[in-house]
Amino acid sequence: MCYSVMDQTNRTLSINAGRGSYHAAREASNLITETKALLRKLVHVDSNSAVVFSSSVTVAMNQIVNGIEWKEGVTVYVSPYEHNAVARTLHKVSKEKKIKISLLPVDAKSLEIDLEKTKYVFSQDKPYAVFCTHVSNVTGYVLPIQEIFEEAKKHGAVTILDSAQSLGLIDVDARVIGADIIAFAGHKTLYGPFGIGGFINVTGIKLAEFITGGTGSDSLNLEMPEGNEAKYEASSCNVVAIAGLNAAIKDLNVEEICNMREY
C-alpha cells in the first residue's frame, strides 16, 4: 500500500507544494494538511497543535534542542536510554550554552527508571527541560513517561518525548502523558518511508528557528515567516515521503499491534 502510493505520487504529484496555485500544487498541499491531521489524531490533540515536517527525527531533534531558549546553568534531564539524536545534540548545545545534563536515576537491579529517586533529584536540582525516549531501541524497555513528565511539570519543566520507537506501536496520548513536544520518525513504528519525520508542538512551546531558507511565501522578506509550522519548514517538502506516511498511518491499527505485543 505504502509503496504503491509513493510510486503513484512520484509519477503524478512530485511537485513543490505551496509554490503555486495550479491544481497539482493545491493537491500536494492538501495531502500535507491531511497527513498532519492524521498525526494529530494519532496523539489525540486538536488542530491548535502545530505539526512540523522535517527530513528525519534527528533533524527534528536538532530543531527542538537548538530552538529552546536556554539559560546558562539550568539542568536538563535525560534518560540513560536516549538515542544519539538527543544525546549528541544536547551535548553540543550544553558546551555552547553552558547548561548541565543529568541522567534520570535507574534502579541498580532492574535498570528501570527509579521514580522515587527521580522525585528527589528533581527537588534538589530543578529540571528546566526533560527529554525522554518512550521505548528503548536497544532493550525494548517502555519508560514510565507519564510519571516522569508529571514530576517534571511540578517544577515547570519543558517535556520532550522521542516517540520514534513508540508512535504506531503503542498508544501515545499527549493529553495523558504530559509531553509539550513529541518528535516522531516516519520509517520506524509508523511503518512509513525514510525521508520524513518531524515534531508535534502539543502545547505551543516557543522555539527559535534553527534551519532557514525558502518556504514559498513572502520571499522578499529575509526573516522566516511567522507561524507555528511554516517558520520551521524551510526547503521543499518531501511530498512523496509524506504520501507514503499518509498511507501508512491510514493502514495502521495501533490497538491490534498492542494486542500482538502481549504474545
Coordinates of C-alpha atoms in Angstrom, one line a residue:
M1 CA 0.0 0.0 0.0
C2 CA 2.7 2.5 1.1
Y3 CA 4.9 1.6 -1.9
S4 CA 2.2 1.9 -4.5
V5 CA 1.0 5.2 -3.2
M6 CA 4.6 6.6 -3.2
D7 CA 5.1 5.3 -6.7
Q8 CA 1.9 6.9 -7.9
T9 CA 2.8 10.2 -6.1
N10 CA 6.3 10.2 -7.6
R11 CA 4.7 9.9 -11.1
T12 CA 1.9 12.4 -10.8
L13 CA 2.4 14.7 -7.7
S14 CA 6.1 15.1 -7.1
I15 CA 5.9 18.8 -7.2
N16 CA 6.6 21.8 -4.9
A17 CA 3.6 22.1 -2.6
G18 CA 2.8 25.7 -1.7
R19 CA 4.8 27.2 -4.5
G20 CA 1.9 27.8 -6.9
S21 CA -1.9 27.9 -7.3
Y22 CA -2.1 25.3 -10.0
H23 CA -4.2 22.2 -9.4
A24 CA -1.3 19.8 -8.6
A25 CA 0.3 22.2 -6.1
R26 CA -3.0 22.6 -4.3
E27 CA -3.4 18.8 -4.3
A28 CA 0.0 18.3 -2.8
S29 CA -0.7 21.0 -0.2
N30 CA -4.0 19.2 0.7
L31 CA -2.0 15.9 1.1
I32 CA 0.4 17.6 3.6
T33 CA -2.5 19.1 5.5
E34 CA -4.3 15.8 5.7
T35 CA -1.2 13.9 6.9
K36 CA -0.7 16.5 9.7
A37 CA -4.3 16.0 10.7
L38 CA -3.8 12.2 10.8
L39 CA -0.7 12.7 13.1
R40 CA -2.7 15.0 15.4
K41 CA -5.4 12.4 15.7
L42 CA -2.8 9.7 16.4
V43 CA -1.6 11.6 19.5
H44 CA -5.1 12.8 20.5
V45 CA -4.6 16.5 20.0
D46 CA -6.6 19.1 18.1
S47 CA -5.8 21.5 15.3
N48 CA -4.2 24.0 17.6
S49 CA -1.1 21.8 17.9
A50 CA 1.5 22.5 15.2
V51 CA 2.9 19.6 13.2
V52 CA 6.3 20.4 11.6
F53 CA 7.7 18.1 9.0
S54 CA 11.4 17.5 8.6
S55 CA 13.6 15.0 6.7
S56 CA 14.1 12.9 9.9
V57 CA 13.6 12.7 13.6
T58 CA 17.3 13.6 14.0
V59 CA 16.7 16.9 12.2
A60 CA 13.6 17.5 14.2
M61 CA 15.5 17.0 17.5
N62 CA 18.1 19.4 16.3
Q63 CA 15.4 21.9 15.6
I64 CA 13.9 21.4 19.1
V65 CA 17.1 21.4 21.1
N66 CA 18.5 24.4 19.3
G67 CA 15.2 26.2 19.3
I68 CA 14.7 26.1 23.1
E69 CA 15.6 29.4 24.9
W70 CA 18.4 28.1 27.2
K71 CA 19.6 29.9 30.3
E72 CA 23.1 29.4 31.5
G73 CA 23.4 27.0 34.4
V74 CA 20.0 25.3 34.0
T75 CA 19.7 21.5 34.3
V76 CA 18.3 19.2 31.6
Y77 CA 17.4 15.7 32.5
V78 CA 17.6 12.8 30.0
S79 CA 17.1 9.1 30.4
P80 CA 20.1 6.7 30.0
Y81 CA 18.3 5.2 27.0
E82 CA 18.4 8.2 24.7
H83 CA 19.3 7.9 21.0
N84 CA 22.3 10.0 19.8
A85 CA 19.8 12.2 18.0
V86 CA 19.1 13.6 21.5
A87 CA 22.3 12.8 23.4
R88 CA 24.8 14.2 20.9
T89 CA 22.7 17.2 20.1
L90 CA 22.2 18.1 23.8
H91 CA 25.9 17.5 24.5
K92 CA 26.9 20.0 21.8
V93 CA 24.4 22.6 23.0
S94 CA 25.5 22.1 26.6
K95 CA 29.0 23.2 25.7
E96 CA 27.8 26.2 23.8
K97 CA 25.1 27.4 26.2
K98 CA 26.7 26.2 29.5
I99 CA 23.8 24.0 30.6
K100 CA 24.0 20.9 32.8
I101 CA 22.9 17.5 31.5
S102 CA 21.9 15.0 34.2
L103 CA 20.7 11.4 33.8
L104 CA 17.5 10.2 35.3
P105 CA 18.3 7.7 38.1
V106 CA 17.7 4.0 37.5
D107 CA 17.2 1.0 39.8
A108 CA 20.5 -0.9 40.0
K109 CA 18.9 -4.3 39.6
S110 CA 16.0 -3.8 37.1
L111 CA 17.7 -0.8 35.2
E112 CA 14.3 0.8 35.1
I113 CA 13.7 4.4 35.9
D114 CA 13.6 4.9 39.7
L115 CA 10.7 7.2 40.2
E116 CA 11.2 7.9 43.8
K117 CA 14.8 8.9 43.2
T118 CA 13.6 11.0 40.3
K119 CA 11.3 12.9 42.5
Y120 CA 14.2 13.5 44.9
V121 CA 16.7 14.7 42.3
F122 CA 14.1 17.0 40.8
S123 CA 13.5 18.6 44.2
Q124 CA 17.3 19.0 44.7
D125 CA 18.2 20.2 41.2
K126 CA 15.2 21.7 39.4
P127 CA 14.7 20.5 35.9
Y128 CA 14.5 23.2 33.1
A129 CA 13.7 20.5 30.5
V130 CA 13.3 16.8 30.4
F131 CA 14.0 14.7 27.3
C132 CA 12.8 11.1 27.2
T133 CA 12.6 8.3 24.7
H134 CA 9.4 6.4 25.0
V135 CA 10.8 3.0 24.2
S136 CA 14.5 2.0 24.3
N137 CA 15.6 0.9 20.8
V138 CA 18.2 -1.4 22.4
T139 CA 16.2 -3.2 25.2
G140 CA 12.6 -2.5 24.3
Y141 CA 12.0 -1.1 27.8
V142 CA 8.9 1.2 27.9
L143 CA 9.7 4.1 30.1
P144 CA 7.2 5.5 32.6
I145 CA 6.8 8.7 30.6
Q146 CA 3.6 9.9 32.3
E147 CA 5.1 9.7 35.8
I148 CA 8.4 11.3 34.8
F149 CA 6.7 14.2 33.0
E150 CA 4.2 14.6 35.8
E151 CA 7.0 15.2 38.2
A152 CA 8.9 17.4 35.8
K153 CA 5.8 19.6 35.4
K154 CA 5.6 20.2 39.1
H155 CA 8.9 22.2 38.6
G156 CA 7.7 23.9 35.4
A157 CA 10.0 21.9 33.1
V158 CA 9.6 21.6 29.3
T159 CA 8.9 18.0 28.4
I160 CA 10.0 16.5 25.1
L161 CA 9.1 12.9 24.1
D162 CA 11.1 11.0 21.5
S163 CA 8.4 8.7 20.1
A164 CA 10.5 7.3 17.2
Q165 CA 10.2 3.8 18.7
S166 CA 6.7 4.0 20.0
L167 CA 4.3 6.1 17.9
G168 CA 2.2 3.5 16.0
L169 CA 3.4 0.7 18.2
I170 CA 1.6 1.8 21.4
D171 CA -1.0 4.4 22.2
V172 CA 0.7 7.8 22.6
D173 CA -1.9 10.1 24.2
A174 CA -0.5 13.6 24.5
R175 CA -3.3 14.6 26.9
V176 CA -2.3 11.8 29.3
I177 CA 1.5 11.7 29.2
G178 CA 2.0 15.4 29.5
A179 CA 4.5 16.0 26.7
D180 CA 5.0 19.5 25.4
I181 CA 6.6 18.3 22.2
I182 CA 6.5 14.9 20.6
A183 CA 9.2 14.1 18.0
F184 CA 8.5 11.3 15.5
A185 CA 10.1 9.2 12.7
G186 CA 8.1 8.1 9.7
H187 CA 10.2 5.0 8.9
K188 CA 10.1 3.2 12.3
T189 CA 6.9 2.1 14.2
L190 CA 4.7 4.3 11.9
Y191 CA 5.8 1.9 9.1
G192 CA 6.3 4.7 6.6
P193 CA 9.2 5.5 4.4
F194 CA 12.6 7.1 5.1
G195 CA 12.9 10.8 4.4
I196 CA 10.1 12.0 6.6
G197 CA 10.0 12.9 10.4
G198 CA 9.2 15.9 12.5
F199 CA 7.6 17.1 15.7
I200 CA 4.3 17.9 17.1
N201 CA 4.3 21.1 19.3
V202 CA 1.5 20.0 21.6
T203 CA 1.4 23.0 23.9
G204 CA 2.8 25.6 21.7
I205 CA 6.3 25.9 23.2
K206 CA 8.1 28.9 21.6
L207 CA 11.1 27.7 19.6
A208 CA 13.6 29.8 17.7
E209 CA 14.1 28.7 14.1
F210 CA 17.3 26.7 13.6
I211 CA 17.1 25.9 9.9
T212 CA 16.3 28.7 7.5
G213 CA 15.6 29.0 3.8
G214 CA 12.9 29.0 1.2
T215 CA 9.2 28.5 2.2
G216 CA 7.4 29.6 -1.0
S217 CA 5.8 32.6 0.8
D218 CA 6.8 36.2 1.5
S219 CA 10.0 35.6 -0.4
L220 CA 11.3 39.2 -0.3
N221 CA 11.4 39.0 3.5
L222 CA 14.7 37.8 4.8
E223 CA 13.1 36.7 8.1
M224 CA 11.4 33.3 8.2
P225 CA 7.6 33.6 8.1
E226 CA 5.8 33.8 11.4
G227 CA 3.6 30.8 12.3
N228 CA 3.8 27.6 14.2
E229 CA 4.6 25.5 11.2
A230 CA 5.9 27.5 8.2
K231 CA 8.6 29.1 10.4
Y232 CA 10.3 25.7 10.9
E233 CA 9.7 24.1 7.4
A234 CA 12.5 25.6 5.3
S235 CA 13.0 23.9 1.9
S236 CA 10.7 21.9 -0.3
C237 CA 8.5 19.3 1.5
N238 CA 9.2 15.7 0.5
V239 CA 5.7 15.1 -0.9
V240 CA 6.5 11.5 -2.0
A241 CA 7.6 10.5 1.5
I242 CA 4.6 12.3 3.1
A243 CA 2.3 10.4 0.8
G244 CA 3.9 7.2 2.0
L245 CA 3.5 8.2 5.6
N246 CA -0.1 9.2 4.9
A247 CA -0.9 5.7 3.5
A248 CA 1.0 4.0 6.4
I249 CA -1.0 5.9 9.1
K250 CA -4.3 5.1 7.4
D251 CA -3.3 1.4 7.3
L252 CA -2.2 1.5 11.0
N253 CA -4.1 -0.4 13.7
V254 CA -2.4 0.5 17.0
E255 CA -4.8 -1.5 19.1
E256 CA -4.2 -4.6 17.1
I257 CA -0.4 -4.1 17.3
C258 CA -0.7 -3.5 21.1
N259 CA -2.5 -6.8 21.4
M260 CA 0.1 -8.6 19.4
R261 CA 2.8 -7.4 21.9
E262 CA 1.1 -9.4 24.6
Y263 CA 2.2 -12.7 23.0

